[in-house]
């Protein structure tokens, strides 16, 4: 395969919120000891060596990590473009200035409709107004912004209203159906809205080439929790070149993460490749 263009780095499983549909099973347990400066430098070097151009920092809540800005600095030293996926609760004027100085080009913030009560219930905290302020802070900075919403039965009406509002503000809005993995798998019936909501379809693949878990495990993506190797123990270039699972993901038209989670036959097939 050609070199990967982008990867996702999950730098912590800790999150200060508890979204009902969280596919990452994020927790309130702080696991920051998994990364130190030495490991951060090693990961940055290997991401660069495998050929990536873009790195998406995710979690959990990536901005909660005490070494968050150090991680960005090491990635930027390698001339890697960094994007951030965040719930927005750690964004403030001081952090925006730091991110601008580090050359961050894009931040994606989660907001699940324009109804404060529904959003707060879904996200597990009284954070609607905080996130709204964060969106405005990024919008008025030099950093690009998108807002990401997961569609459920509960919030689909308020998401339509949010779409209209963001369009007027020229803010990119990304709508996603719920991935029934992680915490979301426990409440599938409540979350599933089938095909009633128009969602942009993936024509080739999601654009992510591989993911790095908190402990260094290499996975097809954060939702597709199949260990292909470990960045601290194995050769990332070899994993990229030789993994049949990565080849399947990068040429397919359907997301394989949810199929793996819910289809026993497919899961057995994938596990035989590991």
mmCIF file of C-alpha atoms in Angstrom:
data_model
loop_
_atom_site.group_PDB
_atom_site.id
_atom_site.type_symbol
_atom_site.label_atom_id
_atom_site.label_comp_id
_atom_site.label_asym_id
_atom_site.label_seq_id
_atom_site.Cartn_x
_atom_site.Cartn_y
_atom_site.Cartn_z
ATOM 1 C CA UNK A 1 0.000 0.000 0.000
ATOM 2 C CA UNK A 2 0.997 3.596 -0.499
ATOM 3 C CA UNK A 3 2.002 5.576 2.554
ATOM 4 C CA UNK A 4 -0.772 6.541 5.002
ATOM 5 C CA UNK A 5 -1.855 10.170 4.816
ATOM 6 C CA UNK A 6 -3.321 10.492 8.288
ATOM 7 C CA UNK A 7 -3.639 8.738 11.613
ATOM 8 C CA UNK A 8 -5.491 9.181 14.873
ATOM 9 C CA UNK A 9 -3.652 9.247 18.186
ATOM 10 C CA UNK A 10 -5.778 8.570 21.235
ATOM 11 C CA UNK A 11 -3.637 10.163 23.934
ATOM 12 C CA UNK A 12 -5.934 9.406 26.889
ATOM 13 C CA UNK A 13 -9.104 7.488 27.722
ATOM 14 C CA UNK A 14 -9.950 10.022 30.422
ATOM 15 C CA UNK A 15 -12.883 12.326 29.767
ATOM 16 C CA UNK A 16 -14.545 14.830 32.068
ATOM 17 C CA UNK A 17 -17.932 14.041 30.466
ATOM 18 C CA UNK A 18 -19.871 10.817 29.913
ATOM 19 C CA UNK A 19 -21.631 10.851 26.552
ATOM 20 C CA UNK A 20 -24.239 8.108 26.322
ATOM 21 C CA UNK A 21 -23.090 7.051 22.844
ATOM 22 C CA UNK A 22 -19.327 7.123 23.464
ATOM 23 C CA UNK A 23 -17.768 4.509 21.195
ATOM 24 C CA UNK A 24 -14.432 4.834 23.003
ATOM 25 C CA UNK A 25 -15.751 3.799 26.440
ATOM 26 C CA UNK A 26 -14.014 6.860 27.888
ATOM 27 C CA UNK A 27 -13.818 6.928 31.679
ATOM 28 C CA UNK A 28 -13.187 9.295 34.580
ATOM 29 C CA UNK A 29 -10.017 7.354 35.408
ATOM 30 C CA UNK A 30 -6.912 9.413 34.702
ATOM 31 C CA UNK A 31 -4.405 7.349 32.728
ATOM 32 C CA UNK A 32 -1.899 10.109 32.003
ATOM 33 C CA UNK A 33 1.036 7.979 33.195
ATOM 34 C CA UNK A 34 0.832 6.018 29.917
ATOM 35 C CA UNK A 35 2.665 8.804 28.086
ATOM 36 C CA UNK A 36 5.881 10.579 29.027
ATOM 37 C CA UNK A 37 8.121 12.838 26.957
ATOM 38 C CA UNK A 38 10.314 9.934 25.812
ATOM 39 C CA UNK A 39 7.327 7.962 24.525
ATOM 40 C CA UNK A 40 5.799 11.060 22.947
ATOM 41 C CA UNK A 41 8.976 11.694 20.964
ATOM 42 C CA UNK A 42 9.095 8.049 19.882
ATOM 43 C CA UNK A 43 5.508 8.090 18.621
ATOM 44 C CA UNK A 44 6.029 11.378 16.768
ATOM 45 C CA UNK A 45 9.144 9.994 15.078
ATOM 46 C CA UNK A 46 7.451 6.772 13.988
ATOM 47 C CA UNK A 47 4.365 8.560 12.670
ATOM 48 C CA UNK A 48 6.642 10.713 10.535
ATOM 49 C CA UNK A 49 8.700 7.735 9.357
ATOM 50 C CA UNK A 50 5.641 5.808 8.151
ATOM 51 C CA UNK A 51 4.764 8.766 5.935
ATOM 52 C CA UNK A 52 1.819 10.469 7.621
ATOM 53 C CA UNK A 53 1.092 14.119 6.924
ATOM 54 C CA UNK A 54 -1.803 14.667 9.336
ATOM 55 C CA UNK A 55 -2.334 13.542 12.932
ATOM 56 C CA UNK A 56 -5.670 13.822 14.712
ATOM 57 C CA UNK A 57 -5.394 14.006 18.504
ATOM 58 C CA UNK A 58 -8.347 12.405 20.245
ATOM 59 C CA UNK A 59 -9.358 10.653 23.422
ATOM 60 C CA UNK A 60 -11.152 10.627 25.802
ATOM 61 C CA UNK A 61 -10.667 14.325 26.027
ATOM 62 C CA UNK A 62 -7.197 15.063 24.595
ATOM 63 C CA UNK A 63 -6.972 18.577 26.018
ATOM 64 C CA UNK A 64 -7.208 17.176 29.550
ATOM 65 C CA UNK A 65 -3.781 15.547 29.227
ATOM 66 C CA UNK A 66 -1.121 17.483 31.205
ATOM 67 C CA UNK A 67 1.344 16.975 28.319
ATOM 68 C CA UNK A 68 -1.150 17.988 25.631
ATOM 69 C CA UNK A 69 0.844 20.970 24.386
ATOM 70 C CA UNK A 70 4.126 19.021 24.586
ATOM 71 C CA UNK A 71 2.596 16.370 22.343
ATOM 72 C CA UNK A 72 1.652 18.991 19.763
ATOM 73 C CA UNK A 73 5.122 20.550 19.932
ATOM 74 C CA UNK A 74 6.806 17.205 19.206
ATOM 75 C CA UNK A 75 4.475 16.498 16.284
ATOM 76 C CA UNK A 76 5.009 19.970 14.847
ATOM 77 C CA UNK A 77 8.797 19.526 15.124
ATOM 78 C CA UNK A 78 8.319 16.656 12.666
ATOM 79 C CA UNK A 79 6.397 18.995 10.327
ATOM 80 C CA UNK A 80 3.176 17.071 10.949
ATOM 81 C CA UNK A 81 -0.154 18.873 10.643
ATOM 82 C CA UNK A 82 -2.199 18.433 13.813
ATOM 83 C CA UNK A 83 -5.966 18.507 14.220
ATOM 84 C CA UNK A 84 -7.855 18.129 17.491
ATOM 85 C CA UNK A 85 -11.127 16.395 18.312
ATOM 86 C CA UNK A 86 -12.468 17.778 21.584
ATOM 87 C CA UNK A 87 -15.625 18.250 23.624
ATOM 88 C CA UNK A 88 -14.693 21.926 23.884
ATOM 89 C CA UNK A 89 -14.754 22.250 27.659
ATOM 90 C CA UNK A 90 -11.006 22.919 27.969
ATOM 91 C CA UNK A 91 -10.937 25.670 25.349
ATOM 92 C CA UNK A 92 -10.294 29.189 26.636
ATOM 93 C CA UNK A 93 -8.632 32.348 25.246
ATOM 94 C CA UNK A 94 -5.219 31.362 26.636
ATOM 95 C CA UNK A 95 -5.312 27.892 25.095
ATOM 96 C CA UNK A 96 -6.483 29.274 21.755
ATOM 97 C CA UNK A 97 -3.443 31.569 21.645
ATOM 98 C CA UNK A 98 -1.126 28.636 22.398
ATOM 99 C CA UNK A 99 -2.734 26.533 19.673
ATOM 100 C CA UNK A 100 -2.467 29.360 17.150
ATOM 101 C CA UNK A 101 1.209 29.792 17.997
ATOM 102 C CA UNK A 102 1.757 26.046 17.472
ATOM 103 C CA UNK A 103 0.208 26.240 14.023
ATOM 104 C CA UNK A 104 -2.954 24.225 14.647
ATOM 105 C CA UNK A 105 -5.123 24.470 11.555
ATOM 106 C CA UNK A 106 -8.330 22.731 12.631
ATOM 107 C CA UNK A 107 -10.381 21.852 15.706
ATOM 108 C CA UNK A 108 -13.483 19.676 15.756
ATOM 109 C CA UNK A 109 -15.864 20.298 18.653
ATOM 110 C CA UNK A 110 -18.738 18.036 19.713
ATOM 111 C CA UNK A 111 -22.212 19.531 20.114
ATOM 112 C CA UNK A 112 -25.297 17.392 19.751
ATOM 113 C CA UNK A 113 -28.066 19.826 18.851
ATOM 114 C CA UNK A 114 -29.176 23.303 19.855
ATOM 115 C CA UNK A 115 -31.329 22.237 22.810
ATOM 116 C CA UNK A 116 -29.356 22.802 26.050
ATOM 117 C CA UNK A 117 -31.270 20.248 28.130
ATOM 118 C CA UNK A 118 -31.035 17.443 25.578
ATOM 119 C CA UNK A 119 -27.368 18.144 24.869
ATOM 120 C CA UNK A 120 -26.473 18.218 28.565
ATOM 121 C CA UNK A 121 -28.337 14.956 29.173
ATOM 122 C CA UNK A 122 -26.553 13.243 26.275
ATOM 123 C CA UNK A 123 -23.104 14.520 27.264
ATOM 124 C CA UNK A 124 -23.492 13.900 30.985
ATOM 125 C CA UNK A 125 -22.773 17.416 32.223
ATOM 126 C CA UNK A 126 -24.048 20.993 32.308
ATOM 127 C CA UNK A 127 -21.765 22.036 29.446
ATOM 128 C CA UNK A 128 -23.947 23.386 26.627
ATOM 129 C CA UNK A 129 -23.154 27.056 27.241
ATOM 130 C CA UNK A 130 -19.455 26.306 27.799
ATOM 131 C CA UNK A 131 -19.237 24.521 24.446
ATOM 132 C CA UNK A 132 -21.113 27.326 22.711
ATOM 133 C CA UNK A 133 -18.544 29.825 23.984
ATOM 134 C CA UNK A 134 -15.711 27.554 22.856
ATOM 135 C CA UNK A 135 -17.138 27.367 19.342
ATOM 136 C CA UNK A 136 -17.236 31.160 19.164
ATOM 137 C CA UNK A 137 -13.653 31.430 20.469
ATOM 138 C CA UNK A 138 -12.357 29.115 17.751
ATOM 139 C CA UNK A 139 -14.540 30.748 15.099
ATOM 140 C CA UNK A 140 -12.954 34.128 15.818
ATOM 141 C CA UNK A 141 -9.401 32.758 15.815
ATOM 142 C CA UNK A 142 -7.137 31.786 12.924
ATOM 143 C CA UNK A 143 -7.997 28.113 13.490
ATOM 144 C CA UNK A 144 -10.552 26.346 11.314
ATOM 145 C CA UNK A 145 -13.532 24.777 13.037
ATOM 146 C CA UNK A 146 -16.075 22.042 12.504
ATOM 147 C CA UNK A 147 -18.878 20.917 14.796
ATOM 148 C CA UNK A 148 -19.598 17.204 15.083
ATOM 149 C CA UNK A 149 -22.960 15.761 16.111
ATOM 150 C CA UNK A 150 -24.041 12.185 16.711
ATOM 151 C CA UNK A 151 -27.672 11.646 15.751
ATOM 152 C CA UNK A 152 -30.033 9.839 18.104
ATOM 153 C CA UNK A 153 -33.820 9.603 18.412
ATOM 154 C CA UNK A 154 -33.623 12.122 21.216
ATOM 155 C CA UNK A 155 -31.769 14.929 19.448
ATOM 156 C CA UNK A 156 -32.568 14.604 15.733
ATOM 157 C CA UNK A 157 -34.959 17.595 15.684
ATOM 158 C CA UNK A 158 -32.525 19.897 17.482
ATOM 159 C CA UNK A 159 -29.677 18.794 15.198
ATOM 160 C CA UNK A 160 -31.604 20.016 12.159
ATOM 161 C CA UNK A 161 -31.924 23.422 13.802
ATOM 162 C CA UNK A 162 -28.225 23.410 14.684
ATOM 163 C CA UNK A 163 -27.376 22.606 11.059
ATOM 164 C CA UNK A 164 -29.285 25.650 9.848
ATOM 165 C CA UNK A 165 -27.644 27.901 12.424
ATOM 166 C CA UNK A 166 -24.098 26.727 11.701
ATOM 167 C CA UNK A 167 -24.644 27.100 7.959
ATOM 168 C CA UNK A 168 -25.443 30.785 8.460
ATOM 169 C CA UNK A 169 -22.212 31.149 10.449
ATOM 170 C CA UNK A 170 -20.227 29.311 7.757
ATOM 171 C CA UNK A 171 -19.197 26.599 10.210
ATOM 172 C CA UNK A 172 -18.751 23.071 8.879
ATOM 173 C CA UNK A 173 -21.192 20.641 10.480
ATOM 174 C CA UNK A 174 -20.483 16.912 10.512
ATOM 175 C CA UNK A 175 -23.352 14.569 11.339
ATOM 176 C CA UNK A 176 -22.675 10.959 12.187
ATOM 177 C CA UNK A 177 -24.899 8.029 12.938
ATOM 178 C CA UNK A 178 -24.154 6.355 16.227
ATOM 179 C CA UNK A 179 -21.499 3.635 16.114
ATOM 180 C CA UNK A 180 -22.822 0.793 18.269
ATOM 181 C CA UNK A 181 -19.520 0.004 19.921
ATOM 182 C CA UNK A 182 -18.226 0.899 23.359
ATOM 183 C CA UNK A 183 -20.842 2.465 25.669
ATOM 184 C CA UNK A 184 -23.259 2.973 22.769
ATOM 185 C CA UNK A 185 -23.683 -0.784 22.315
ATOM 186 C CA UNK A 186 -25.434 -0.953 25.696
ATOM 187 C CA UNK A 187 -28.299 1.334 24.633
ATOM 188 C CA UNK A 188 -28.622 0.534 20.941
ATOM 189 C CA UNK A 189 -32.423 0.655 20.795
ATOM 190 C CA UNK A 190 -32.596 4.099 22.366
ATOM 191 C CA UNK A 191 -29.968 5.534 20.040
ATOM 192 C CA UNK A 192 -30.830 3.935 16.720
ATOM 193 C CA UNK A 193 -32.780 6.066 14.262
ATOM 194 C CA UNK A 194 -32.201 3.788 11.290
ATOM 195 C CA UNK A 195 -32.163 5.609 7.961
ATOM 196 C CA UNK A 196 -34.616 8.385 8.829
ATOM 197 C CA UNK A 197 -31.934 11.055 9.004
ATOM 198 C CA UNK A 198 -29.927 11.988 5.938
ATOM 199 C CA UNK A 199 -26.274 11.240 6.650
ATOM 200 C CA UNK A 200 -23.398 11.732 4.292
ATOM 201 C CA UNK A 201 -22.278 8.332 3.046
ATOM 202 C CA UNK A 202 -18.675 7.245 2.875
ATOM 203 C CA UNK A 203 -17.867 6.658 -0.777
ATOM 204 C CA UNK A 204 -14.487 4.970 -0.330
ATOM 205 C CA UNK A 205 -13.263 5.040 3.253
ATOM 206 C CA UNK A 206 -13.348 7.368 6.232
ATOM 207 C CA UNK A 207 -9.969 8.923 5.434
ATOM 208 C CA UNK A 208 -8.271 7.538 8.527
ATOM 209 C CA UNK A 209 -5.486 5.074 7.812
ATOM 210 C CA UNK A 210 -4.744 3.727 11.302
ATOM 211 C CA UNK A 211 -5.108 4.649 14.965
ATOM 212 C CA UNK A 212 -2.814 4.548 17.979
ATOM 213 C CA UNK A 213 -4.409 3.625 21.311
ATOM 214 C CA UNK A 214 -3.364 5.013 24.689
ATOM 215 C CA UNK A 215 -1.113 2.017 25.376
ATOM 216 C CA UNK A 216 0.482 2.185 21.924
ATOM 217 C CA UNK A 217 -1.609 -0.518 20.267
ATOM 218 C CA UNK A 218 -2.087 -0.005 16.525
ATOM 219 C CA UNK A 219 -5.716 -0.363 15.429
ATOM 220 C CA UNK A 220 -7.592 0.231 12.153
ATOM 221 C CA UNK A 221 -9.400 3.085 13.969
ATOM 222 C CA UNK A 222 -10.478 4.063 17.459
ATOM 223 C CA UNK A 223 -13.793 2.232 17.086
ATOM 224 C CA UNK A 224 -12.300 -0.865 15.429
ATOM 225 C CA UNK A 225 -10.465 -2.176 18.485
ATOM 226 C CA UNK A 226 -8.401 -4.910 16.878
ATOM 227 C CA UNK A 227 -4.738 -4.961 17.873
ATOM 228 C CA UNK A 228 -2.467 -5.084 14.823
ATOM 229 C CA UNK A 229 0.714 -4.515 16.809
ATOM 230 C CA UNK A 230 2.163 -1.970 19.207
ATOM 231 C CA UNK A 231 4.040 1.178 18.262
ATOM 232 C CA UNK A 232 6.511 0.722 21.141
ATOM 233 C CA UNK A 233 7.187 -2.954 20.410
ATOM 234 C CA UNK A 234 6.745 -3.434 16.651
ATOM 235 C CA UNK A 235 7.781 -1.812 13.386
ATOM 236 C CA UNK A 236 4.984 0.546 12.326
ATOM 237 C CA UNK A 237 6.078 0.513 8.688
ATOM 238 C CA UNK A 238 5.863 -3.297 8.613
ATOM 239 C CA UNK A 239 2.388 -3.208 10.178
ATOM 240 C CA UNK A 240 1.222 -0.688 7.607
ATOM 241 C CA UNK A 241 2.628 -2.603 4.654
ATOM 242 C CA UNK A 242 1.592 -6.102 5.712
ATOM 243 C CA UNK A 243 -1.706 -5.905 7.599
ATOM 244 C CA UNK A 244 -4.577 -7.478 5.602
ATOM 245 C CA UNK A 245 -7.057 -5.768 7.923
ATOM 246 C CA UNK A 246 -5.711 -2.307 7.101
ATOM 247 C CA UNK A 247 -5.947 -3.178 3.414
ATOM 248 C CA UNK A 248 -9.603 -4.112 3.882
ATOM 249 C CA UNK A 249 -10.362 -0.865 5.692
ATOM 250 C CA UNK A 250 -8.609 1.373 3.214
ATOM 251 C CA UNK A 251 -10.353 0.038 0.133
ATOM 252 C CA UNK A 252 -13.800 -0.657 1.555
ATOM 253 C CA UNK A 253 -17.007 1.335 1.224
ATOM 254 C CA UNK A 254 -18.494 0.324 4.589
ATOM 255 C CA UNK A 255 -17.168 0.972 8.060
ATOM 256 C CA UNK A 256 -15.956 -2.375 9.374
ATOM 257 C CA UNK A 257 -15.857 -1.404 13.065
ATOM 258 C CA UNK A 258 -19.563 -1.860 13.700
ATOM 259 C CA UNK A 259 -19.729 -5.004 11.557
ATOM 260 C CA UNK A 260 -16.912 -6.482 13.658
ATOM 261 C CA UNK A 261 -18.738 -5.617 16.863
ATOM 262 C CA UNK A 262 -22.094 -7.080 15.819
ATOM 263 C CA UNK A 263 -21.348 -9.867 13.326
ATOM 264 C CA UNK A 264 -19.910 -12.989 14.944
ATOM 265 C CA UNK A 265 -18.884 -14.596 11.643
ATOM 266 C CA UNK A 266 -17.033 -11.484 10.482
ATOM 267 C CA UNK A 267 -15.400 -11.125 13.908
ATOM 268 C CA UNK A 268 -14.090 -14.692 13.682
ATOM 269 C CA UNK A 269 -12.738 -13.990 10.200
ATOM 270 C CA UNK A 270 -10.929 -10.839 11.357
ATOM 271 C CA UNK A 271 -9.527 -12.499 14.479
ATOM 272 C CA UNK A 272 -8.005 -15.237 12.326
ATOM 273 C CA UNK A 273 -5.957 -12.568 10.520
ATOM 274 C CA UNK A 274 -4.363 -11.154 13.652
#
